[in-house]
C-alpha positions as YAML, in Angstrom:
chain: A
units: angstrom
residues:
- id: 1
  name: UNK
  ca: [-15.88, 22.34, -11.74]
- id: 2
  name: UNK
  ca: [-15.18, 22.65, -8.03]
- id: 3
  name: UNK
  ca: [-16.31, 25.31, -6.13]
- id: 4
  name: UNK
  ca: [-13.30, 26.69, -5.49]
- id: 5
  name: UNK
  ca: [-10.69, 27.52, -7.95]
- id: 6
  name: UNK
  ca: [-6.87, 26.86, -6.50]
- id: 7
  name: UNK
  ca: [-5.60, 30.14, -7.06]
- id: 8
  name: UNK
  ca: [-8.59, 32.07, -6.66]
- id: 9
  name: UNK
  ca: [-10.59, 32.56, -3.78]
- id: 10
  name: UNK
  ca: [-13.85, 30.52, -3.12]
- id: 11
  name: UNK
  ca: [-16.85, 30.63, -5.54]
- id: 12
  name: UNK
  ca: [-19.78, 32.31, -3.25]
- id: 13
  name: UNK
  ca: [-16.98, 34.46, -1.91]
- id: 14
  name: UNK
  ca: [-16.27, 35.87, -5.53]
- id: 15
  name: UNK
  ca: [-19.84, 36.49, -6.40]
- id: 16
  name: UNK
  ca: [-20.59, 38.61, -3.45]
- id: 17
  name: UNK
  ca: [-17.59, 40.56, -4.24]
- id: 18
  name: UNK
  ca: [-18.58, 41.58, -7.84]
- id: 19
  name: UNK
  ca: [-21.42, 44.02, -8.75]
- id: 20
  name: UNK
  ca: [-24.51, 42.77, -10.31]
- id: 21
  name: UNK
  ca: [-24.13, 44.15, -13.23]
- id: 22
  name: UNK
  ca: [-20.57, 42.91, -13.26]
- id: 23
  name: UNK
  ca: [-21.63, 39.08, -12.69]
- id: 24
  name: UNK
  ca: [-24.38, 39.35, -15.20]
- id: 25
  name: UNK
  ca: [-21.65, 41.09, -17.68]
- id: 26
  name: UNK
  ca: [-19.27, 37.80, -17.19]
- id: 27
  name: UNK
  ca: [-23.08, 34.96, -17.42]
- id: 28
  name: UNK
  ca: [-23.46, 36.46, -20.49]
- id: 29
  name: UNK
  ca: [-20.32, 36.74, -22.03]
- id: 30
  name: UNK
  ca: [-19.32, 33.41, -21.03]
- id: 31
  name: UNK
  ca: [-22.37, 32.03, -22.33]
- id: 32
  name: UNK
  ca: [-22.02, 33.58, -25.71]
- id: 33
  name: UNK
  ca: [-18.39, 32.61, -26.21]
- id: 34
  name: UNK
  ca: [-18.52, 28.96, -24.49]
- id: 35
  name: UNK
  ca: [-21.65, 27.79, -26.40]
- id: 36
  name: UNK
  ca: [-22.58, 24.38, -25.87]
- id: 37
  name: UNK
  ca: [-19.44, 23.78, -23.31]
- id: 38
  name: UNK
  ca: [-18.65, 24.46, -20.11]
- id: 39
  name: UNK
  ca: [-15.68, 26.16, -20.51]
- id: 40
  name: UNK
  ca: [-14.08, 29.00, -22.70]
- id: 41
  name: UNK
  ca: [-11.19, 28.45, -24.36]
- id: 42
  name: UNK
  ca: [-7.19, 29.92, -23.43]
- id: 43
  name: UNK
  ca: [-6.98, 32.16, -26.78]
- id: 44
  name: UNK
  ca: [-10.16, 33.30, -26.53]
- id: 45
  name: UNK
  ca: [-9.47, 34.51, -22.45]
- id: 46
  name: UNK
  ca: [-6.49, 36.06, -23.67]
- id: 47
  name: UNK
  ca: [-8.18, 38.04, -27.03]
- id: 48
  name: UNK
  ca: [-10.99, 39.51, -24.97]
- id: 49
  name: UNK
  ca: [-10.65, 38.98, -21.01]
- id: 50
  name: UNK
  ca: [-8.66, 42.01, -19.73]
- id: 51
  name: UNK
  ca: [-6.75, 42.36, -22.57]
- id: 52
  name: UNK
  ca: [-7.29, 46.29, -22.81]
- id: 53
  name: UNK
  ca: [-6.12, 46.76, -19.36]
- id: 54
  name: UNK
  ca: [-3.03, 44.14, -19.32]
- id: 55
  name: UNK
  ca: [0.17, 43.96, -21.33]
- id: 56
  name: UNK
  ca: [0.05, 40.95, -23.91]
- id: 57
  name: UNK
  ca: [3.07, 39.49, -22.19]
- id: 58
  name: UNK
  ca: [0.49, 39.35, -18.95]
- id: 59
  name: UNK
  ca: [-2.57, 38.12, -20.52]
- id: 60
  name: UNK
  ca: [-1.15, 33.93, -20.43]
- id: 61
  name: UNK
  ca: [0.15, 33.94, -17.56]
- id: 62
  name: UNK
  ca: [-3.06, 35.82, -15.57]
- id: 63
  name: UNK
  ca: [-4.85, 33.12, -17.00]
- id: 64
  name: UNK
  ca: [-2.90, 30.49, -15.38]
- id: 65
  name: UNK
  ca: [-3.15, 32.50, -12.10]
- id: 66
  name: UNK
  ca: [-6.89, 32.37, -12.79]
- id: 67
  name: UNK
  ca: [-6.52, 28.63, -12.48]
- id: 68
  name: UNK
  ca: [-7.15, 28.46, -16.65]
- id: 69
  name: UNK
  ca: [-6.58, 24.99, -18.55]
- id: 70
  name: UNK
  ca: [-5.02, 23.64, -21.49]
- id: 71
  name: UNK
  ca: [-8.32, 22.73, -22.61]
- id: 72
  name: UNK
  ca: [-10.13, 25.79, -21.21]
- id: 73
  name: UNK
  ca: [-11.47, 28.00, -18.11]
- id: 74
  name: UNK
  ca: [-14.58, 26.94, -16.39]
- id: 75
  name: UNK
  ca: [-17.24, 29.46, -15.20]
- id: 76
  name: UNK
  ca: [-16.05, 29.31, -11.44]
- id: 77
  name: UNK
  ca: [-12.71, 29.51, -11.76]
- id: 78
  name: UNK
  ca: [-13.05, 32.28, -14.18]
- id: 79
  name: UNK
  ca: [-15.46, 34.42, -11.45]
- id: 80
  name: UNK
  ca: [-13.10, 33.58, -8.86]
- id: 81
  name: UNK
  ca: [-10.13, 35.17, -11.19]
- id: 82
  name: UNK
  ca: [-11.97, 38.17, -11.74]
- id: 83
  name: UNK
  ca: [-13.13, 38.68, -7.99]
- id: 84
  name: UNK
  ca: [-9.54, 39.46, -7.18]
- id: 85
  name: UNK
  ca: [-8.27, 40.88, -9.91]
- id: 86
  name: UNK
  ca: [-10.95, 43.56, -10.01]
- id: 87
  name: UNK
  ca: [-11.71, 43.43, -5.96]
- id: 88
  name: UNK
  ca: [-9.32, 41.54, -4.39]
- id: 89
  name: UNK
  ca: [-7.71, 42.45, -0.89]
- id: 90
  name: UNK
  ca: [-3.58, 42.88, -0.47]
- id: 91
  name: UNK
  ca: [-2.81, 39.92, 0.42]
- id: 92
  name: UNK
  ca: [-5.00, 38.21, -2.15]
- id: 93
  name: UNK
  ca: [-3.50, 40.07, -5.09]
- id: 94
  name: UNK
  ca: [-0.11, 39.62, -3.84]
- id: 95
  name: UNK
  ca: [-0.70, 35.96, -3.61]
- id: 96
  name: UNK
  ca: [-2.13, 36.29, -7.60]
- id: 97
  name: UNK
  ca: [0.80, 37.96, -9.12]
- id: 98
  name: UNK
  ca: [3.25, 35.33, -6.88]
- id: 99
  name: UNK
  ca: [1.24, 33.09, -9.17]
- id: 100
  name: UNK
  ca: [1.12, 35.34, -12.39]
- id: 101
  name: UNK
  ca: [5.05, 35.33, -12.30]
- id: 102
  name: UNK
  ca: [5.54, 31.58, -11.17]
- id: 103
  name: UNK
  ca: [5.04, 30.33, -14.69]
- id: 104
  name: UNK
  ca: [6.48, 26.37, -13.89]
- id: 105
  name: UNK
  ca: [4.24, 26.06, -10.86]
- id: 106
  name: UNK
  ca: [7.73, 25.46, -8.42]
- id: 107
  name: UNK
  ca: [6.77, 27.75, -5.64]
- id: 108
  name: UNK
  ca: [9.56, 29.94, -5.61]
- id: 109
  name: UNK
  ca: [10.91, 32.69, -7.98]
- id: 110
  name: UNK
  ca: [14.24, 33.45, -9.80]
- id: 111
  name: UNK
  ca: [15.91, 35.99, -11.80]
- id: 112
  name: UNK
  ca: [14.31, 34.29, -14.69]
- id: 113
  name: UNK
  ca: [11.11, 34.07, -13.70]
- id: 114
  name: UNK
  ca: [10.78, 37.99, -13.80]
- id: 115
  name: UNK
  ca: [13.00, 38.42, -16.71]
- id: 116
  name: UNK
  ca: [10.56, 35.94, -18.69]
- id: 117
  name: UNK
  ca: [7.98, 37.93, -18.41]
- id: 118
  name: UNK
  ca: [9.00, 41.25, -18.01]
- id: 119
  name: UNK
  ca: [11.24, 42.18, -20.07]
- id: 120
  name: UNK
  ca: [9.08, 42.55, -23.30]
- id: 121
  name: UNK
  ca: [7.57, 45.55, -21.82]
- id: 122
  name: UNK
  ca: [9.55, 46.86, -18.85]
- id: 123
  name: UNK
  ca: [13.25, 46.27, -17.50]
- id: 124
  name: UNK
  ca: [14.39, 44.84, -14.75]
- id: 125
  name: UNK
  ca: [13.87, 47.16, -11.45]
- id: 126
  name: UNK
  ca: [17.31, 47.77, -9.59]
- id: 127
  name: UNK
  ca: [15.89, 46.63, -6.10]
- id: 128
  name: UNK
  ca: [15.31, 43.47, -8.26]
- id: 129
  name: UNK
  ca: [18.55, 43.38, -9.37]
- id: 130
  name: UNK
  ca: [19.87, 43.90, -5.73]
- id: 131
  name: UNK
  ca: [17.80, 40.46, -4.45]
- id: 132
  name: UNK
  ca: [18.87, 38.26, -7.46]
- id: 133
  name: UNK
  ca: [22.51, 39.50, -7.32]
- id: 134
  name: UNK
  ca: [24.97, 36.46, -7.05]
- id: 135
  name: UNK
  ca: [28.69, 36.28, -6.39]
- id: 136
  name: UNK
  ca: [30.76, 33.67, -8.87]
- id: 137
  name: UNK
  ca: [32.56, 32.19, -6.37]
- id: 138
  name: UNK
  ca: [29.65, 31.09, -4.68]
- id: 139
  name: UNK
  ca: [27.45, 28.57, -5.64]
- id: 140
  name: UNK
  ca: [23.81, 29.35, -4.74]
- id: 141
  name: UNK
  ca: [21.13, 30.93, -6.65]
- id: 142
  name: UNK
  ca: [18.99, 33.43, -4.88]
- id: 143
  name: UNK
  ca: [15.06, 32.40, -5.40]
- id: 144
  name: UNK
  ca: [12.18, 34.04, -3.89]
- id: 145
  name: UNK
  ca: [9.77, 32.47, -1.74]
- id: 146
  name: UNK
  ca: [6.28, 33.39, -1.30]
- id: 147
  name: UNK
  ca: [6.73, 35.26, 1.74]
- id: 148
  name: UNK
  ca: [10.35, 36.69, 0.64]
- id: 149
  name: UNK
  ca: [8.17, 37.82, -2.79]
- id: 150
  name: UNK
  ca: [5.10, 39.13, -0.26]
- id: 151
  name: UNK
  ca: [8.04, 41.51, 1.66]
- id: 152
  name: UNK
  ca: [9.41, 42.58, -1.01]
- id: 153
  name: UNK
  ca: [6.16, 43.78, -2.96]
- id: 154
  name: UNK
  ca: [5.01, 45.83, 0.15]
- id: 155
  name: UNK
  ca: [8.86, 47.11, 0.71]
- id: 156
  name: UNK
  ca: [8.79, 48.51, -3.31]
- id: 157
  name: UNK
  ca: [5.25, 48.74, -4.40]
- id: 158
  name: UNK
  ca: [6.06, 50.86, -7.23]
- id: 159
  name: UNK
  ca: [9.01, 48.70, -8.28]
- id: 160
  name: UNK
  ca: [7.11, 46.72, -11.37]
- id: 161
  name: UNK
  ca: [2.93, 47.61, -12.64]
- id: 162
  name: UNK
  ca: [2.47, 44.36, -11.62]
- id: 163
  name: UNK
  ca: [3.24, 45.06, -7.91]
- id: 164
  name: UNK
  ca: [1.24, 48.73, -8.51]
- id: 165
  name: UNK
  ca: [-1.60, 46.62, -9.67]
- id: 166
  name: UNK
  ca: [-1.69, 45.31, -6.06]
- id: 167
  name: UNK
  ca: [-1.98, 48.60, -4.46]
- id: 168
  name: UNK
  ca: [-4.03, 50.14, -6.94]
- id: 169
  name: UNK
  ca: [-7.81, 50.42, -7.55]
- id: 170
  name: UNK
  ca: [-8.77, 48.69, -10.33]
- id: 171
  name: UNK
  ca: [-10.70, 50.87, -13.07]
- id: 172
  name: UNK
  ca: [-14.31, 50.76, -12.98]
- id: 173
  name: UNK
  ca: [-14.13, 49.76, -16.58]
- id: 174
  name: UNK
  ca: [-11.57, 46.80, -16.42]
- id: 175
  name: UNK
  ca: [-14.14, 44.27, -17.21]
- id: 176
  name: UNK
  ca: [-13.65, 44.29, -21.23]
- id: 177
  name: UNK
  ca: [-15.00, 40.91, -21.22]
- id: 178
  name: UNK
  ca: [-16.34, 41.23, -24.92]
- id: 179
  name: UNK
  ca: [-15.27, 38.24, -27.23]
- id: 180
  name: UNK
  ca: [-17.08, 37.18, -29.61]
- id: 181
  name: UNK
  ca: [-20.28, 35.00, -29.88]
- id: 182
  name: UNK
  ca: [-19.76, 31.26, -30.61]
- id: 183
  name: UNK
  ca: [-20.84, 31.55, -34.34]
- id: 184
  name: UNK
  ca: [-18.21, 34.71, -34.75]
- id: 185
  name: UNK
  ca: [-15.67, 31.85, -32.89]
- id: 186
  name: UNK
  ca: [-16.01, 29.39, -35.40]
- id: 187
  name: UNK
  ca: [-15.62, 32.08, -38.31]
- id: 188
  name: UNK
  ca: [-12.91, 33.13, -37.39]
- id: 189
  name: UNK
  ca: [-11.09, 29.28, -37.56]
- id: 190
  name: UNK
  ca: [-13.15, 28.93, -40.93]
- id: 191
  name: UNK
  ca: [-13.40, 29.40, -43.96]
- id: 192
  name: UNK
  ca: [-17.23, 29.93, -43.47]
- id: 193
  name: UNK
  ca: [-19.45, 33.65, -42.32]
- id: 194
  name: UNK
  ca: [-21.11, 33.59, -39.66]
- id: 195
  name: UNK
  ca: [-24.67, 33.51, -41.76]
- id: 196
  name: UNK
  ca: [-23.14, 30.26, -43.48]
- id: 197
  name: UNK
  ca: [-22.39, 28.65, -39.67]
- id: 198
  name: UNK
  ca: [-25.97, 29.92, -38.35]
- id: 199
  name: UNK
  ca: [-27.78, 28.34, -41.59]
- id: 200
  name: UNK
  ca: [-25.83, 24.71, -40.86]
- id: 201
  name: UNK
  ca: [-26.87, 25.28, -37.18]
- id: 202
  name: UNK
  ca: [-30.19, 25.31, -38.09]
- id: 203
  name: UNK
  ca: [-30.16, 22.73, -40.85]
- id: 204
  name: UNK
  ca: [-28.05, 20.19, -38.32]
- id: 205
  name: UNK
  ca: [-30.42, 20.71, -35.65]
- id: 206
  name: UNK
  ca: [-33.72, 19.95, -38.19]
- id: 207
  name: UNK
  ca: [-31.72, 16.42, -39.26]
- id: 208
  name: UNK
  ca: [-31.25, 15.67, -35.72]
- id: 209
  name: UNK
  ca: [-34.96, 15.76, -35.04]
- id: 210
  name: UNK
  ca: [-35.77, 14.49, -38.34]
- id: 211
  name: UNK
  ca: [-34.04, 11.14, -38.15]
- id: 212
  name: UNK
  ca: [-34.14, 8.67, -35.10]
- id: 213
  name: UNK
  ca: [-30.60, 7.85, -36.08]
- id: 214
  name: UNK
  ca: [-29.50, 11.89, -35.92]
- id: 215
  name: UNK
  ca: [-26.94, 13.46, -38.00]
- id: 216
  name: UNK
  ca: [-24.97, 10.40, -38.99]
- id: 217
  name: UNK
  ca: [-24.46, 8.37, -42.71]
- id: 218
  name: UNK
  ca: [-27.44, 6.56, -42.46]
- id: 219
  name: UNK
  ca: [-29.61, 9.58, -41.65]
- id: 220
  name: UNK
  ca: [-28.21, 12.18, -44.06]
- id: 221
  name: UNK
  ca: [-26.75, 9.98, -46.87]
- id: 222
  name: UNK
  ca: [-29.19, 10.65, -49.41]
- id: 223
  name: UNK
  ca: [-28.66, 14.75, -48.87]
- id: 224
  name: UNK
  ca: [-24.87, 13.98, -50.00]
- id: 225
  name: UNK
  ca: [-24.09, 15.86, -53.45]
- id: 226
  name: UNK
  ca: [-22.38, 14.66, -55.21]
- id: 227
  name: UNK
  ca: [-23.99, 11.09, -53.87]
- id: 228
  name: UNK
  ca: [-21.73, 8.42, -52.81]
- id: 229
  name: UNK
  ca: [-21.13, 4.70, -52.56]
- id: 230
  name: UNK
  ca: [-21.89, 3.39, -49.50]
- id: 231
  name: UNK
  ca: [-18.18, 2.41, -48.53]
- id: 232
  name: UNK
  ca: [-17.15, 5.81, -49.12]
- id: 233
  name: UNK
  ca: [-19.87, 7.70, -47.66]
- id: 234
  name: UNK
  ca: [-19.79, 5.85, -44.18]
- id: 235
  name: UNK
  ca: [-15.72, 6.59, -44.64]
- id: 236
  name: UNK
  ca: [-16.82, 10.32, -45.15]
- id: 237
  name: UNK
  ca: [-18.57, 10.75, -41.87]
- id: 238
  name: UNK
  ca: [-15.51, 8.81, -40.16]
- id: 239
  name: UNK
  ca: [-13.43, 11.59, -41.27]
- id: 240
  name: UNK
  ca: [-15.30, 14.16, -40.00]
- id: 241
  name: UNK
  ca: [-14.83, 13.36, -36.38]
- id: 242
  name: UNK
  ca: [-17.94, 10.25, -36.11]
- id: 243
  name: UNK
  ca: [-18.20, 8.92, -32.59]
- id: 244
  name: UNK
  ca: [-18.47, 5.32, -31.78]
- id: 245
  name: UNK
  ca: [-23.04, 5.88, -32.12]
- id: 246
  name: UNK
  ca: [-21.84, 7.83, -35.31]
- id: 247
  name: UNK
  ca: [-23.26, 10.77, -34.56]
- id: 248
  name: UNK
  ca: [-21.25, 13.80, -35.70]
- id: 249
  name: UNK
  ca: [-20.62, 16.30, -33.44]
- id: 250
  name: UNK
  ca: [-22.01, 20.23, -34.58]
- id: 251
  name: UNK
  ca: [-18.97, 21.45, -34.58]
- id: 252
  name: UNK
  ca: [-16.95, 18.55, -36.30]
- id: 253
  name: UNK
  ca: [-19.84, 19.43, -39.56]
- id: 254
  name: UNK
  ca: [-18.86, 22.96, -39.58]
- id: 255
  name: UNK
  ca: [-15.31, 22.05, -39.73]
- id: 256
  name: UNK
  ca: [-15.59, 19.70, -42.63]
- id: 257
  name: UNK
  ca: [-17.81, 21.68, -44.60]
- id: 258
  name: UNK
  ca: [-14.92, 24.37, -44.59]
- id: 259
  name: UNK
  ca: [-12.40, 22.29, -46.28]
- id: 260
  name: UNK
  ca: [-15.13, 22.16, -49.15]
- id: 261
  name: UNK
  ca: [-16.24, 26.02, -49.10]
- id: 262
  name: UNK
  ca: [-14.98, 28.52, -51.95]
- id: 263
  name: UNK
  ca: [-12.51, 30.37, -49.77]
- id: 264
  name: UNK
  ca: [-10.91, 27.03, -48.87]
- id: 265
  name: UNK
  ca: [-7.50, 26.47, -50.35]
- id: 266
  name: UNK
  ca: [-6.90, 23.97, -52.93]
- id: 267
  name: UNK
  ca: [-4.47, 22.17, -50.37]
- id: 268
  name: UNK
  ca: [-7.25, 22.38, -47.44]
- id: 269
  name: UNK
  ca: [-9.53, 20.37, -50.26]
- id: 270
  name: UNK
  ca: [-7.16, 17.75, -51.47]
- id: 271
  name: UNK
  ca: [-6.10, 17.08, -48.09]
- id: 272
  name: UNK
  ca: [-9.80, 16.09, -46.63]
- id: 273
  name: UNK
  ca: [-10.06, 14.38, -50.20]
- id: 274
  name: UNK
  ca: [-6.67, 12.21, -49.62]
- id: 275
  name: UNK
  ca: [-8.32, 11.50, -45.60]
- id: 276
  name: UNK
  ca: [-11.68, 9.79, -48.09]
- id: 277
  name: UNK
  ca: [-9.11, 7.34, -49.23]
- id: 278
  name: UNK
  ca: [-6.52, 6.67, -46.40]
- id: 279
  name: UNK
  ca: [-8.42, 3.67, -44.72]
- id: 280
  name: UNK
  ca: [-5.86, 3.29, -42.23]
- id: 281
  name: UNK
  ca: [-5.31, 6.92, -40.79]
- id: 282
  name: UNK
  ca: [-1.78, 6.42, -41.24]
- id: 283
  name: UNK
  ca: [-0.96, 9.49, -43.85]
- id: 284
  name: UNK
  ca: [-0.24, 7.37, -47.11]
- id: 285
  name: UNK
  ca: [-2.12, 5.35, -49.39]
- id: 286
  name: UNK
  ca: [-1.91, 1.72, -49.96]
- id: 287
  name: UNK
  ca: [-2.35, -0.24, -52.54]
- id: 288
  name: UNK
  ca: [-6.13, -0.98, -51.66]
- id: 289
  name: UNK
  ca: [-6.61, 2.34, -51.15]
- id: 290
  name: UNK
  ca: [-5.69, 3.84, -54.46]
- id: 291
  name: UNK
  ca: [-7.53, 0.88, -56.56]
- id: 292
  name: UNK
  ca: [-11.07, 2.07, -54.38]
- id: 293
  name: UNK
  ca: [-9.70, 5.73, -55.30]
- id: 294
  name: UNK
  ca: [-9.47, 4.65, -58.81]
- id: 295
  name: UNK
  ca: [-12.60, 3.05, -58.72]
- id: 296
  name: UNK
  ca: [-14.59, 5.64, -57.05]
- id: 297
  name: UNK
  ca: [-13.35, 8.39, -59.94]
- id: 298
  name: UNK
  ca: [-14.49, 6.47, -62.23]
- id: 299
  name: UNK
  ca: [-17.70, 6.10, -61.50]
- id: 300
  name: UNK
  ca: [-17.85, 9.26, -60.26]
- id: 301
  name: UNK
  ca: [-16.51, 10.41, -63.83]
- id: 302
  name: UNK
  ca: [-19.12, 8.06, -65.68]
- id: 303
  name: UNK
  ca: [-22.09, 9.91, -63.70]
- id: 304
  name: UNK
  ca: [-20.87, 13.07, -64.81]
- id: 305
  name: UNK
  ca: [-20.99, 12.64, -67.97]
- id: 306
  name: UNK
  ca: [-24.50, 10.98, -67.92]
- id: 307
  name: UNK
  ca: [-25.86, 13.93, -66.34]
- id: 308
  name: UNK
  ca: [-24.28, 16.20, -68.94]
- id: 309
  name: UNK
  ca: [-25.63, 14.33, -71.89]
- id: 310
  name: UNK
  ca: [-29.12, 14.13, -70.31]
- id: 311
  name: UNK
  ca: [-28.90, 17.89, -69.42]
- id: 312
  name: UNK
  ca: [-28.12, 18.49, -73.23]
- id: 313
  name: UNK
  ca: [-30.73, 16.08, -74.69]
- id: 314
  name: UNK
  ca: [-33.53, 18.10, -72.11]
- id: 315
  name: UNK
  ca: [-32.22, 21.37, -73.40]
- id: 316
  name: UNK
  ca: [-32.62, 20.62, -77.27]
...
């Protein structure tokens, strides 16, 4: 990440501005929620960042002014955010919400733009109404420019929250940075508890150091139950999410172990099953496909019921 976020204000500038206790609020938050990666990702900003002081139809759109990703928010740009949301001077804030209500990133403002927005949870301001007024018989469409959106905040600061917001102190308690910790994350796109996600953390992290080859099918292949052919066990670590080393990312386990759990839907199951057989990735089964299906079940079928009749002979 740069140091400077493009719709913030620089990165040494924003931690002087927060409190101590502030920063080390947002480190360890961010920390808890990003995990291994450097960034945190948009639904989890817009859950627990602000949300108790911001209406939901402002939560998306703040984090796009905070210079947020479709992949995610970094650590910098996510200080520099909060440095003017919670300290920021005028013109700083002004410039935010310009960028707040400019959802397409055009520079300039229209009726829309506010409407958009606005709407779910306030209506449209008559000195608003006055700027974006048109005549039919004329052609042009009154937008607002930066500076035409700068005079008209400071001309009606009361006119919308979001232009109070400028002029008001921000509450001591704004910060309700508070999402939850990576494993609670996971959970809650799972079909696993957290206890279930910590006990494959530690279990993942023991294979890793346990095998020079890490968590991949040649490592872990004899822990597989039931235990597979080798075709279909190196095709079972493909599916869930092998790199080209074929390691398997943490993450990638936890998801494929979910399909498998008991709160997992039958549908969930039978679609990771169908992935085992689809060689080609391409959603349907050839004909090469369904005789190794065949051929696998059958086996598969044949050890069953050799470990049935020897668990019945041991038990008479």
């Amino acid at each position: 990440m740069g140091q400077k976020a493009s719709r913030g204000i620089p990165f040494q500038s924003a931690v002087s501005r927060l409190s101590a206790a502030e920063l080390d609020h947002v480190k360890r938050a961010f920390a808890r929620v990003a995990g291994h990666s450097t960034t945190i990702k948009p639904n989890v900003f817009i859950r627990g960042v602000l949300s108790d002081v911001l209406p939901p139809a402002l939560t998306e759109p703040f984090y796009k002014a905070f210079d947020g990703a479709s992949k995610g928010i970094g650590f910098k740009e996510l200080v520099s955010g909060l440095a003017v949301f919670l300290h920021g001077t005028t013109p700083e804030r002004i410039a935010m919400a310009f960028h707040v209500l400019d959802a397409h990133g055009d520079g300039e403002l229209t009726r829309e733009s506010f409407e958009n927005i606005l709407l779910s949870y306030e209506q449209m301001p008559k000195e608003l109404e006055a700027f974006f007024k048109t005549d039919p018989a004329e052609p042009y469409v009154p937008v607002m420019s930066p500076a035409a959106f700068e005079r008209f905040v400071r001309r009606n600061p009361g006119a919308l929250s979001l232009t109070r917001w400028v002029f008001q102190a921000t509450p001591t308690d704004a910060l309700t940075f508070s999402a939850p910790t990576y494993f609670e994350t996971l959970a809650n796109v799972t079909y696993l508890t957290v206890e279930d996600i910590e006990d494959i953390e530690k279990m993942y992290w023991w294979l890793q150091s346990r095998h020079r080859s890490g968590f991949c099918a040649s490592g872990v292949e004899d822990l597989v139950c039931p235990p597979l052919f080798p075709t279909l066990n190196k095709r079972l670590f493909e599916v869930m999410g092998a790199g080209k080393d074929g390691q398997v990312p943490a993450r990638a386990v936890y998801l494929a172990l979910s399909s498998f759990c008991p709160l997992a839907p039958v549908q969930e199951r039978l679609a990771f099953a169908f992935r085992l057989f689809d060689s080609k990735d391409q959603g349907s089964l050839v004909e090469d496909d369904l005789l190794r299906m065949a051929s696998v079940l059958r086996k598969l079928g044949h050890r069953s019921q050799n470990d049935a009749a020897a668990a019945a002979a041991a038990a008479a």
